[in-house]
Amino acid sequence: MKKSFTSITLMAAGVLGLASVSGSAGAATLDATGATFEFGVSGQTVSDSGDLNTPVPEGTAITYTNVATIDGSVVDAVVTYVDGTNLEADGESDYLWRLDDEVDGDEEDPYIKTNLQSDGNGEGIAEIRVDFFLTGTSTPATISNLSVNFYDIDNLQWVEVEGATGYSVSSNTHLTVTNPSSGEYRFTSVDESSSDEDGTSFTVGRARVVYAASSSVTYRLGVPVNQDGSMDADFSTGLPWVDDFGGGEDTSTLPATGAAVGVMAGIAVAMIASG
């Protein structure tokens, strides 16, 4: 009995420690559970805004101020087009057609909206990195439980992430999910379209990932040879998982984060109190 009580106490301490990281004095990690990050919205300062909604070469970086406020800490972000393979735009090799859309444009939203086109020599691939900093400084901001939704993955396109702790897709997904290595997931669509109008861009053509704690996240977008594509990265818990055909999120492959950790901590404490 004594041994059981000790085990529960240690478990509770561990779980409570996880649950209180963001609230600890001087903690360097910000818990993004439930947070929404905005990229390129009205009123936001965007450095190098001339690189929005236009073809850009490898190495292009765009800085967004105040993309989120977490536990009183304001976070900036730098979005970089790191590398391209078999891409072209406006006659230029390995250019993206667009890293993100323009502020106050017809499609203004808080997502990173990227367009890419294969040059015909093979599938087109773009690697994107997002780095987080405490606002106005060069101090990296480590973000935990960061949820990113990728919308409109269709027509044989794919998204690949690394450093993830889990993912979810819709109950009616048309994506095939593979796990090449620990923390790496690839979401590949079948040869069919998804649509904003019937909601399938946000269900069957959608993948949500949760990243491990880090100040930088990376993802890759891919389109088939001789094709182009546009995919959105929504850094939040995302839009409702509903389409004209039902939809719904399959959460069985998501990690326990935020509220779930809090529930586990509560259960552990209750067990201790009752013992």
PDB file of C-alpha atoms in Angstrom:
ATOM      1  CA  MET A   1       0.000   0.000   0.000  1.00  0.00           C
ATOM      2  CA  LYS A   2       2.812   2.349   0.883  1.00  0.00           C
ATOM      3  CA  LYS A   3       4.545   1.552  -2.401  1.00  0.00           C
ATOM      4  CA  SER A   4       1.376   2.299  -4.364  1.00  0.00           C
ATOM      5  CA  PHE A   5       0.939   5.654  -2.605  1.00  0.00           C
ATOM      6  CA  THR A   6       4.545   6.603  -3.416  1.00  0.00           C
ATOM      7  CA  SER A   7       4.066   5.704  -7.083  1.00  0.00           C
ATOM      8  CA  ILE A   8       0.963   7.853  -7.344  1.00  0.00           C
ATOM      9  CA  THR A   9       2.722  10.761  -5.617  1.00  0.00           C
ATOM     10  CA  LEU A  10       5.605  10.618  -8.080  1.00  0.00           C
ATOM     11  CA  MET A  11       3.186  10.407 -10.998  1.00  0.00           C
ATOM     12  CA  ALA A  12       1.258  13.413  -9.722  1.00  0.00           C
ATOM     13  CA  ALA A  13       4.432  15.427  -9.270  1.00  0.00           C
ATOM     14  CA  GLY A  14       5.478  14.656 -12.828  1.00  0.00           C
ATOM     15  CA  VAL A  15       2.104  15.464 -14.326  1.00  0.00           C
ATOM     16  CA  LEU A  16       1.690  18.626 -12.287  1.00  0.00           C
ATOM     17  CA  GLY A  17       5.173  19.691 -13.354  1.00  0.00           C
ATOM     18  CA  LEU A  18       4.141  19.308 -16.983  1.00  0.00           C
ATOM     19  CA  ALA A  19       0.947  21.216 -16.411  1.00  0.00           C
ATOM     20  CA  SER A  20       2.640  24.187 -14.758  1.00  0.00           C
ATOM     21  CA  VAL A  21       5.615  24.821 -17.029  1.00  0.00           C
ATOM     22  CA  SER A  22       4.215  27.988 -18.583  1.00  0.00           C
ATOM     23  CA  GLY A  23       3.235  29.405 -15.206  1.00  0.00           C
ATOM     24  CA  SER A  24       6.578  28.902 -13.489  1.00  0.00           C
ATOM     25  CA  ALA A  25       8.557  31.982 -12.534  1.00  0.00           C
ATOM     26  CA  GLY A  26      11.086  32.760 -15.240  1.00  0.00           C
ATOM     27  CA  ALA A  27       9.933  29.851 -17.392  1.00  0.00           C
ATOM     28  CA  ALA A  28      11.391  29.945 -20.898  1.00  0.00           C
ATOM     29  CA  THR A  29       8.654  27.828 -22.483  1.00  0.00           C
ATOM     30  CA  LEU A  30       5.277  29.237 -23.498  1.00  0.00           C
ATOM     31  CA  ASP A  31       2.341  26.821 -23.610  1.00  0.00           C
ATOM     32  CA  ALA A  32       0.419  27.466 -26.842  1.00  0.00           C
ATOM     33  CA  THR A  33      -2.547  25.249 -25.959  1.00  0.00           C
ATOM     34  CA  GLY A  34      -5.598  27.085 -27.331  1.00  0.00           C
ATOM     35  CA  ALA A  35      -3.531  29.981 -28.713  1.00  0.00           C
ATOM     36  CA  THR A  36      -4.056  31.499 -32.181  1.00  0.00           C
ATOM     37  CA  PHE A  37      -1.105  32.852 -34.175  1.00  0.00           C
ATOM     38  CA  GLU A  38      -1.817  35.472 -36.852  1.00  0.00           C
ATOM     39  CA  PHE A  39       0.349  36.097 -39.916  1.00  0.00           C
ATOM     40  CA  GLY A  40      -0.305  39.125 -42.137  1.00  0.00           C
ATOM     41  CA  VAL A  41      -3.455  40.693 -40.745  1.00  0.00           C
ATOM     42  CA  SER A  42      -4.596  44.320 -40.590  1.00  0.00           C
ATOM     43  CA  GLY A  43      -2.697  46.429 -38.071  1.00  0.00           C
ATOM     44  CA  GLN A  44       0.246  44.035 -37.861  1.00  0.00           C
ATOM     45  CA  THR A  45       3.747  45.246 -38.689  1.00  0.00           C
ATOM     46  CA  VAL A  46       5.282  43.040 -41.385  1.00  0.00           C
ATOM     47  CA  SER A  47       8.917  43.574 -42.321  1.00  0.00           C
ATOM     48  CA  ASP A  48       9.748  42.980 -45.982  1.00  0.00           C
ATOM     49  CA  SER A  49       6.035  43.198 -46.773  1.00  0.00           C
ATOM     50  CA  GLY A  50       7.023  43.721 -50.420  1.00  0.00           C
ATOM     51  CA  ASP A  51       7.783  39.985 -50.488  1.00  0.00           C
ATOM     52  CA  LEU A  52       4.141  39.147 -49.786  1.00  0.00           C
ATOM     53  CA  ASN A  53       1.969  37.842 -52.627  1.00  0.00           C
ATOM     54  CA  THR A  54       4.829  37.841 -55.139  1.00  0.00           C
ATOM     55  CA  PRO A  55       7.400  35.338 -56.477  1.00  0.00           C
ATOM     56  CA  VAL A  56      10.330  34.939 -54.067  1.00  0.00           C
ATOM     57  CA  PRO A  57      13.700  33.091 -54.158  1.00  0.00           C
ATOM     58  CA  GLU A  58      15.146  30.681 -51.622  1.00  0.00           C
ATOM     59  CA  GLY A  59      16.257  32.396 -48.440  1.00  0.00           C
ATOM     60  CA  THR A  60      13.425  34.935 -48.432  1.00  0.00           C
ATOM     61  CA  ALA A  61      12.413  35.741 -44.837  1.00  0.00           C
ATOM     62  CA  ILE A  62       9.416  37.773 -43.680  1.00  0.00           C
ATOM     63  CA  THR A  63       9.106  39.033 -40.087  1.00  0.00           C
ATOM     64  CA  TYR A  64       5.702  39.393 -38.428  1.00  0.00           C
ATOM     65  CA  THR A  65       5.376  41.268 -35.134  1.00  0.00           C
ATOM     66  CA  ASN A  66       2.938  40.215 -32.433  1.00  0.00           C
ATOM     67  CA  VAL A  67       1.732  36.979 -33.966  1.00  0.00           C
ATOM     68  CA  ALA A  68       0.478  35.819 -30.552  1.00  0.00           C
ATOM     69  CA  THR A  69       0.359  36.728 -26.872  1.00  0.00           C
ATOM     70  CA  ILE A  70       0.811  33.802 -24.484  1.00  0.00           C
ATOM     71  CA  ASP A  71       0.700  34.221 -20.703  1.00  0.00           C
ATOM     72  CA  GLY A  72       1.490  37.922 -21.157  1.00  0.00           C
ATOM     73  CA  SER A  73       4.469  37.308 -23.447  1.00  0.00           C
ATOM     74  CA  VAL A  74       4.244  38.799 -26.941  1.00  0.00           C
ATOM     75  CA  VAL A  75       5.723  36.646 -29.692  1.00  0.00           C
ATOM     76  CA  ASP A  76       7.107  37.665 -33.100  1.00  0.00           C
ATOM     77  CA  ALA A  77       7.798  35.229 -35.932  1.00  0.00           C
ATOM     78  CA  VAL A  78      10.087  34.982 -38.945  1.00  0.00           C
ATOM     79  CA  VAL A  79       8.817  32.863 -41.841  1.00  0.00           C
ATOM     80  CA  THR A  80      11.571  31.681 -44.191  1.00  0.00           C
ATOM     81  CA  TYR A  81      11.443  29.938 -47.554  1.00  0.00           C
ATOM     82  CA  VAL A  82      14.470  27.751 -46.849  1.00  0.00           C
ATOM     83  CA  ASP A  83      14.835  25.553 -49.883  1.00  0.00           C
ATOM     84  CA  GLY A  84      13.111  24.597 -53.134  1.00  0.00           C
ATOM     85  CA  THR A  85      13.354  21.608 -55.462  1.00  0.00           C
ATOM     86  CA  ASN A  86      11.990  21.510 -59.026  1.00  0.00           C
ATOM     87  CA  LEU A  87      10.090  24.775 -58.569  1.00  0.00           C
ATOM     88  CA  GLU A  88       9.604  27.751 -60.845  1.00  0.00           C
ATOM     89  CA  ALA A  89       7.752  31.043 -60.754  1.00  0.00           C
ATOM     90  CA  ASP A  90       7.677  33.831 -63.301  1.00  0.00           C
ATOM     91  CA  GLY A  91      10.425  32.081 -65.261  1.00  0.00           C
ATOM     92  CA  GLU A  92      12.778  31.875 -62.270  1.00  0.00           C
ATOM     93  CA  SER A  93      14.122  28.530 -61.034  1.00  0.00           C
ATOM     94  CA  ASP A  94      13.253  27.399 -57.492  1.00  0.00           C
ATOM     95  CA  TYR A  95      11.133  30.484 -56.841  1.00  0.00           C
ATOM     96  CA  LEU A  96       7.868  30.239 -54.914  1.00  0.00           C
ATOM     97  CA  TRP A  97       4.884  31.890 -56.516  1.00  0.00           C
ATOM     98  CA  ARG A  98       3.951  33.106 -53.053  1.00  0.00           C
ATOM     99  CA  LEU A  99       5.266  32.554 -49.531  1.00  0.00           C
ATOM    100  CA  ASP A 100       2.248  34.298 -47.998  1.00  0.00           C
ATOM    101  CA  ASP A 101      -0.623  36.496 -49.177  1.00  0.00           C
ATOM    102  CA  GLU A 102      -0.677  40.255 -48.790  1.00  0.00           C
ATOM    103  CA  VAL A 103      -2.084  42.205 -45.868  1.00  0.00           C
ATOM    104  CA  ASP A 104      -5.527  43.687 -46.626  1.00  0.00           C
ATOM    105  CA  GLY A 105      -5.812  41.465 -49.697  1.00  0.00           C
ATOM    106  CA  ASP A 106      -9.011  39.827 -50.869  1.00  0.00           C
ATOM    107  CA  GLU A 107      -7.921  36.624 -49.147  1.00  0.00           C
ATOM    108  CA  GLU A 108      -6.755  38.208 -45.902  1.00  0.00           C
ATOM    109  CA  ASP A 109      -6.697  35.702 -43.069  1.00  0.00           C
ATOM    110  CA  PRO A 110      -4.287  34.752 -40.264  1.00  0.00           C
ATOM    111  CA  TYR A 111      -2.808  31.774 -42.153  1.00  0.00           C
ATOM    112  CA  ILE A 112       0.466  31.365 -44.016  1.00  0.00           C
ATOM    113  CA  LYS A 113      -0.857  30.855 -47.565  1.00  0.00           C
ATOM    114  CA  THR A 114       1.831  29.396 -49.826  1.00  0.00           C
ATOM    115  CA  ASN A 115       1.694  28.778 -53.600  1.00  0.00           C
ATOM    116  CA  LEU A 116       4.191  26.625 -55.468  1.00  0.00           C
ATOM    117  CA  GLN A 117       4.536  25.174 -58.966  1.00  0.00           C
ATOM    118  CA  SER A 118       6.617  22.293 -60.313  1.00  0.00           C
ATOM    119  CA  ASP A 119       9.015  23.177 -63.128  1.00  0.00           C
ATOM    120  CA  GLY A 120       8.289  19.875 -64.924  1.00  0.00           C
ATOM    121  CA  ASN A 121      11.533  18.137 -63.915  1.00  0.00           C
ATOM    122  CA  GLY A 122       9.942  16.308 -60.986  1.00  0.00           C
ATOM    123  CA  GLU A 123       7.650  16.929 -58.043  1.00  0.00           C
ATOM    124  CA  GLY A 124       7.980  20.448 -56.665  1.00  0.00           C
ATOM    125  CA  ILE A 125       9.035  20.752 -53.022  1.00  0.00           C
ATOM    126  CA  ALA A 126       9.290  23.797 -50.769  1.00  0.00           C
ATOM    127  CA  GLU A 127      10.716  23.809 -47.240  1.00  0.00           C
ATOM    128  CA  ILE A 128       9.346  26.460 -44.886  1.00  0.00           C
ATOM    129  CA  ARG A 129      10.702  27.328 -41.431  1.00  0.00           C
ATOM    130  CA  VAL A 130       8.974  29.444 -38.786  1.00  0.00           C
ATOM    131  CA  ASP A 131      11.127  30.867 -35.973  1.00  0.00           C
ATOM    132  CA  PHE A 132       9.630  32.452 -32.856  1.00  0.00           C
ATOM    133  CA  PHE A 133      11.130  35.289 -30.787  1.00  0.00           C
ATOM    134  CA  LEU A 134      10.148  37.397 -27.805  1.00  0.00           C
ATOM    135  CA  THR A 135       8.833  40.562 -29.394  1.00  0.00           C
ATOM    136  CA  GLY A 136      11.377  43.158 -30.448  1.00  0.00           C
ATOM    137  CA  THR A 137      14.338  40.953 -29.472  1.00  0.00           C
ATOM    138  CA  SER A 138      16.542  38.211 -30.874  1.00  0.00           C
ATOM    139  CA  THR A 139      15.677  35.964 -27.934  1.00  0.00           C
ATOM    140  CA  PRO A 140      14.114  32.706 -29.136  1.00  0.00           C
ATOM    141  CA  ALA A 141      10.690  31.935 -27.684  1.00  0.00           C
ATOM    142  CA  THR A 142      10.244  28.234 -27.040  1.00  0.00           C
ATOM    143  CA  ILE A 143       6.670  27.193 -27.774  1.00  0.00           C
ATOM    144  CA  SER A 144       5.109  23.993 -26.467  1.00  0.00           C
ATOM    145  CA  ASN A 145       1.875  22.312 -27.584  1.00  0.00           C
ATOM    146  CA  LEU A 146       1.872  24.279 -30.839  1.00  0.00           C
ATOM    147  CA  SER A 147      -0.969  23.100 -33.058  1.00  0.00           C
ATOM    148  CA  VAL A 148      -0.759  23.695 -36.825  1.00  0.00           C
ATOM    149  CA  ASN A 149      -3.507  22.834 -39.307  1.00  0.00           C
ATOM    150  CA  PHE A 150      -2.656  22.376 -42.980  1.00  0.00           C
ATOM    151  CA  TYR A 151      -5.676  22.951 -45.219  1.00  0.00           C
ATOM    152  CA  ASP A 152      -6.476  22.104 -48.822  1.00  0.00           C
ATOM    153  CA  ILE A 153      -4.107  19.172 -49.366  1.00  0.00           C
ATOM    154  CA  ASP A 154      -5.504  17.624 -52.548  1.00  0.00           C
ATOM    155  CA  ASN A 155      -4.738  16.445 -56.103  1.00  0.00           C
ATOM    156  CA  LEU A 156      -1.745  14.276 -55.044  1.00  0.00           C
ATOM    157  CA  GLN A 157      -0.177  17.108 -53.030  1.00  0.00           C
ATOM    158  CA  TRP A 158       1.518  16.389 -49.716  1.00  0.00           C
ATOM    159  CA  VAL A 159       2.733  17.987 -46.499  1.00  0.00           C
ATOM    160  CA  GLU A 160       5.598  16.670 -44.404  1.00  0.00           C
ATOM    161  CA  VAL A 161       6.517  17.769 -40.879  1.00  0.00           C
ATOM    162  CA  GLU A 162       9.298  16.944 -38.442  1.00  0.00           C
ATOM    163  CA  GLY A 163       9.565  17.348 -34.680  1.00  0.00           C
ATOM    164  CA  ALA A 164       5.896  16.496 -34.099  1.00  0.00           C
ATOM    165  CA  THR A 165       4.455  14.658 -31.096  1.00  0.00           C
ATOM    166  CA  GLY A 166       1.231  13.618 -32.832  1.00  0.00           C
ATOM    167  CA  TYR A 167      -1.384  14.491 -35.440  1.00  0.00           C
ATOM    168  CA  SER A 168      -5.039  14.235 -36.387  1.00  0.00           C
ATOM    169  CA  VAL A 169      -6.986  13.932 -39.626  1.00  0.00           C
ATOM    170  CA  SER A 170     -10.713  13.877 -40.311  1.00  0.00           C
ATOM    171  CA  SER A 171     -12.868  10.797 -39.947  1.00  0.00           C
ATOM    172  CA  ASN A 172     -13.528  10.989 -43.706  1.00  0.00           C
ATOM    173  CA  THR A 173      -9.982  11.952 -44.742  1.00  0.00           C
ATOM    174  CA  HIS A 174      -8.607  11.326 -48.218  1.00  0.00           C
ATOM    175  CA  LEU A 175      -5.047  11.585 -46.894  1.00  0.00           C
ATOM    176  CA  THR A 176      -2.619   8.724 -46.444  1.00  0.00           C
ATOM    177  CA  VAL A 177      -0.434   9.198 -43.357  1.00  0.00           C
ATOM    178  CA  THR A 178       3.074   7.765 -43.129  1.00  0.00           C
ATOM    179  CA  ASN A 179       5.632   8.004 -40.318  1.00  0.00           C
ATOM    180  CA  PRO A 180       9.118   7.758 -41.919  1.00  0.00           C
ATOM    181  CA  SER A 181      10.938   8.361 -38.625  1.00  0.00           C
ATOM    182  CA  SER A 182      10.280   9.456 -35.062  1.00  0.00           C
ATOM    183  CA  GLY A 183       8.457  12.791 -35.012  1.00  0.00           C
ATOM    184  CA  GLU A 184       8.166  12.903 -38.809  1.00  0.00           C
ATOM    185  CA  TYR A 185       4.802  12.585 -40.565  1.00  0.00           C
ATOM    186  CA  ARG A 186       3.827  12.823 -44.204  1.00  0.00           C
ATOM    187  CA  PHE A 187       0.256  13.473 -45.364  1.00  0.00           C
ATOM    188  CA  THR A 188      -0.388  12.605 -49.018  1.00  0.00           C
ATOM    189  CA  SER A 189      -3.688  13.178 -50.822  1.00  0.00           C
ATOM    190  CA  VAL A 190      -5.405  11.049 -53.395  1.00  0.00           C
ATOM    191  CA  ASP A 191      -6.049  12.378 -56.898  1.00  0.00           C
ATOM    192  CA  GLU A 192      -9.162  14.376 -56.057  1.00  0.00           C
ATOM    193  CA  SER A 193      -9.959  17.963 -55.169  1.00  0.00           C
ATOM    194  CA  SER A 194     -11.114  19.498 -51.920  1.00  0.00           C
ATOM    195  CA  SER A 195     -13.141  22.699 -51.740  1.00  0.00           C
ATOM    196  CA  ASP A 196     -13.724  25.682 -49.452  1.00  0.00           C
ATOM    197  CA  GLU A 197     -17.342  25.830 -50.618  1.00  0.00           C
ATOM    198  CA  ASP A 198     -18.363  22.388 -49.342  1.00  0.00           C
ATOM    199  CA  GLY A 199     -15.881  22.457 -46.446  1.00  0.00           C
ATOM    200  CA  THR A 200     -13.760  19.536 -47.613  1.00  0.00           C
ATOM    201  CA  SER A 201     -10.611  21.707 -47.655  1.00  0.00           C
ATOM    202  CA  PHE A 202     -10.989  21.775 -43.861  1.00  0.00           C
ATOM    203  CA  THR A 203     -11.793  18.074 -43.386  1.00  0.00           C
ATOM    204  CA  VAL A 204     -10.807  15.487 -45.997  1.00  0.00           C
ATOM    205  CA  GLY A 205      -7.887  17.632 -47.210  1.00  0.00           C
ATOM    206  CA  ARG A 206      -6.711  18.653 -43.740  1.00  0.00           C
ATOM    207  CA  ALA A 207      -3.970  17.517 -41.388  1.00  0.00           C
ATOM    208  CA  ARG A 208      -3.349  18.856 -37.898  1.00  0.00           C
ATOM    209  CA  VAL A 209      -0.018  18.356 -36.137  1.00  0.00           C
ATOM    210  CA  VAL A 210       1.201  19.179 -32.639  1.00  0.00           C
ATOM    211  CA  TYR A 211       4.893  20.075 -32.444  1.00  0.00           C
ATOM    212  CA  ALA A 212       7.299  19.235 -29.649  1.00  0.00           C
ATOM    213  CA  ALA A 213       8.499  22.229 -27.629  1.00  0.00           C
ATOM    214  CA  SER A 214      10.814  24.324 -29.798  1.00  0.00           C
ATOM    215  CA  SER A 215      11.524  27.887 -30.887  1.00  0.00           C
ATOM    216  CA  SER A 216      11.468  26.798 -34.547  1.00  0.00           C
ATOM    217  CA  VAL A 217       9.244  24.534 -36.641  1.00  0.00           C
ATOM    218  CA  THR A 218       9.756  23.238 -40.165  1.00  0.00           C
ATOM    219  CA  TYR A 219       7.411  21.789 -42.767  1.00  0.00           C
ATOM    220  CA  ARG A 220       7.627  20.837 -46.433  1.00  0.00           C
ATOM    221  CA  LEU A 221       4.990  21.223 -49.138  1.00  0.00           C
ATOM    222  CA  GLY A 222       4.927  19.089 -52.271  1.00  0.00           C
ATOM    223  CA  VAL A 223       3.084  19.148 -55.602  1.00  0.00           C
ATOM    224  CA  PRO A 224       3.194  16.583 -58.449  1.00  0.00           C
ATOM    225  CA  VAL A 225       5.288  17.143 -61.558  1.00  0.00           C
ATOM    226  CA  ASN A 226       3.839  19.764 -63.939  1.00  0.00           C
ATOM    227  CA  GLN A 227       1.302  20.925 -61.358  1.00  0.00           C
ATOM    228  CA  ASP A 228       0.837  23.834 -58.982  1.00  0.00           C
ATOM    229  CA  GLY A 229      -0.817  24.047 -55.606  1.00  0.00           C
ATOM    230  CA  SER A 230      -1.806  26.329 -52.755  1.00  0.00           C
ATOM    231  CA  MET A 231      -1.869  25.198 -49.118  1.00  0.00           C
ATOM    232  CA  ASP A 232      -2.624  27.083 -45.913  1.00  0.00           C
ATOM    233  CA  ALA A 233      -0.884  26.684 -42.546  1.00  0.00           C
ATOM    234  CA  ASP A 234      -3.156  27.701 -39.655  1.00  0.00           C
ATOM    235  CA  PHE A 235      -1.224  28.009 -36.382  1.00  0.00           C
ATOM    236  CA  SER A 236      -4.113  27.393 -33.983  1.00  0.00           C
ATOM    237  CA  THR A 237      -6.495  24.638 -32.915  1.00  0.00           C
ATOM    238  CA  GLY A 238      -8.153  25.272 -36.266  1.00  0.00           C
ATOM    239  CA  LEU A 239     -11.556  25.677 -37.872  1.00  0.00           C
ATOM    240  CA  PRO A 240     -14.464  23.325 -37.070  1.00  0.00           C
ATOM    241  CA  TRP A 241     -14.087  19.839 -38.543  1.00  0.00           C
ATOM    242  CA  VAL A 242     -17.366  19.967 -40.454  1.00  0.00           C
ATOM    243  CA  ASP A 243     -18.196  19.677 -44.160  1.00  0.00           C
ATOM    244  CA  ASP A 244     -21.334  19.091 -46.227  1.00  0.00           C
ATOM    245  CA  PHE A 245     -20.826  15.356 -45.788  1.00  0.00           C
ATOM    246  CA  GLY A 246     -20.290  15.193 -42.023  1.00  0.00           C
ATOM    247  CA  GLY A 247     -16.591  15.399 -41.300  1.00  0.00           C
ATOM    248  CA  GLY A 248     -15.235  15.224 -37.759  1.00  0.00           C
ATOM    249  CA  GLU A 249     -11.771  15.044 -36.183  1.00  0.00           C
ATOM    250  CA  ASP A 250     -10.162  11.716 -35.351  1.00  0.00           C
ATOM    251  CA  THR A 251      -8.182  12.575 -32.217  1.00  0.00           C
ATOM    252  CA  SER A 252      -6.845   9.078 -31.536  1.00  0.00           C
ATOM    253  CA  THR A 253      -3.327   9.993 -32.712  1.00  0.00           C
ATOM    254  CA  LEU A 254      -3.051  13.348 -30.912  1.00  0.00           C
ATOM    255  CA  PRO A 255      -0.797  13.720 -27.845  1.00  0.00           C
ATOM    256  CA  ALA A 256      -2.242  14.599 -24.452  1.00  0.00           C
ATOM    257  CA  THR A 257      -1.802  18.370 -24.134  1.00  0.00           C
ATOM    258  CA  GLY A 258      -3.232  21.317 -22.258  1.00  0.00           C
ATOM    259  CA  ALA A 259      -6.610  20.416 -20.806  1.00  0.00           C
ATOM    260  CA  ALA A 260      -5.904  16.699 -21.079  1.00  0.00           C
ATOM    261  CA  VAL A 261      -2.759  17.090 -18.975  1.00  0.00           C
ATOM    262  CA  GLY A 262      -4.726  19.130 -16.460  1.00  0.00           C
ATOM    263  CA  VAL A 263      -7.331  16.380 -16.204  1.00  0.00           C
ATOM    264  CA  MET A 264      -4.596  13.784 -15.621  1.00  0.00           C
ATOM    265  CA  ALA A 265      -3.114  15.964 -12.888  1.00  0.00           C
ATOM    266  CA  GLY A 266      -6.541  16.343 -11.251  1.00  0.00           C
ATOM    267  CA  ILE A 267      -7.085  12.599 -11.306  1.00  0.00           C
ATOM    268  CA  ALA A 268      -3.672  11.989  -9.758  1.00  0.00           C
ATOM    269  CA  VAL A 269      -4.308  14.527  -6.982  1.00  0.00           C
ATOM    270  CA  ALA A 270      -7.734  13.034  -6.291  1.00  0.00           C
ATOM    271  CA  MET A 271      -6.186   9.574  -6.032  1.00  0.00           C
ATOM    272  CA  ILE A 272      -3.629  10.862  -3.537  1.00  0.00           C
ATOM    273  CA  ALA A 273      -6.271  12.624  -1.442  1.00  0.00           C
ATOM    274  CA  SER A 274      -8.475   9.543  -1.314  1.00  0.00           C
ATOM    275  CA  GLY A 275      -5.511   7.284  -0.425  1.00  0.00           C
TER     276      GLY A 275
END
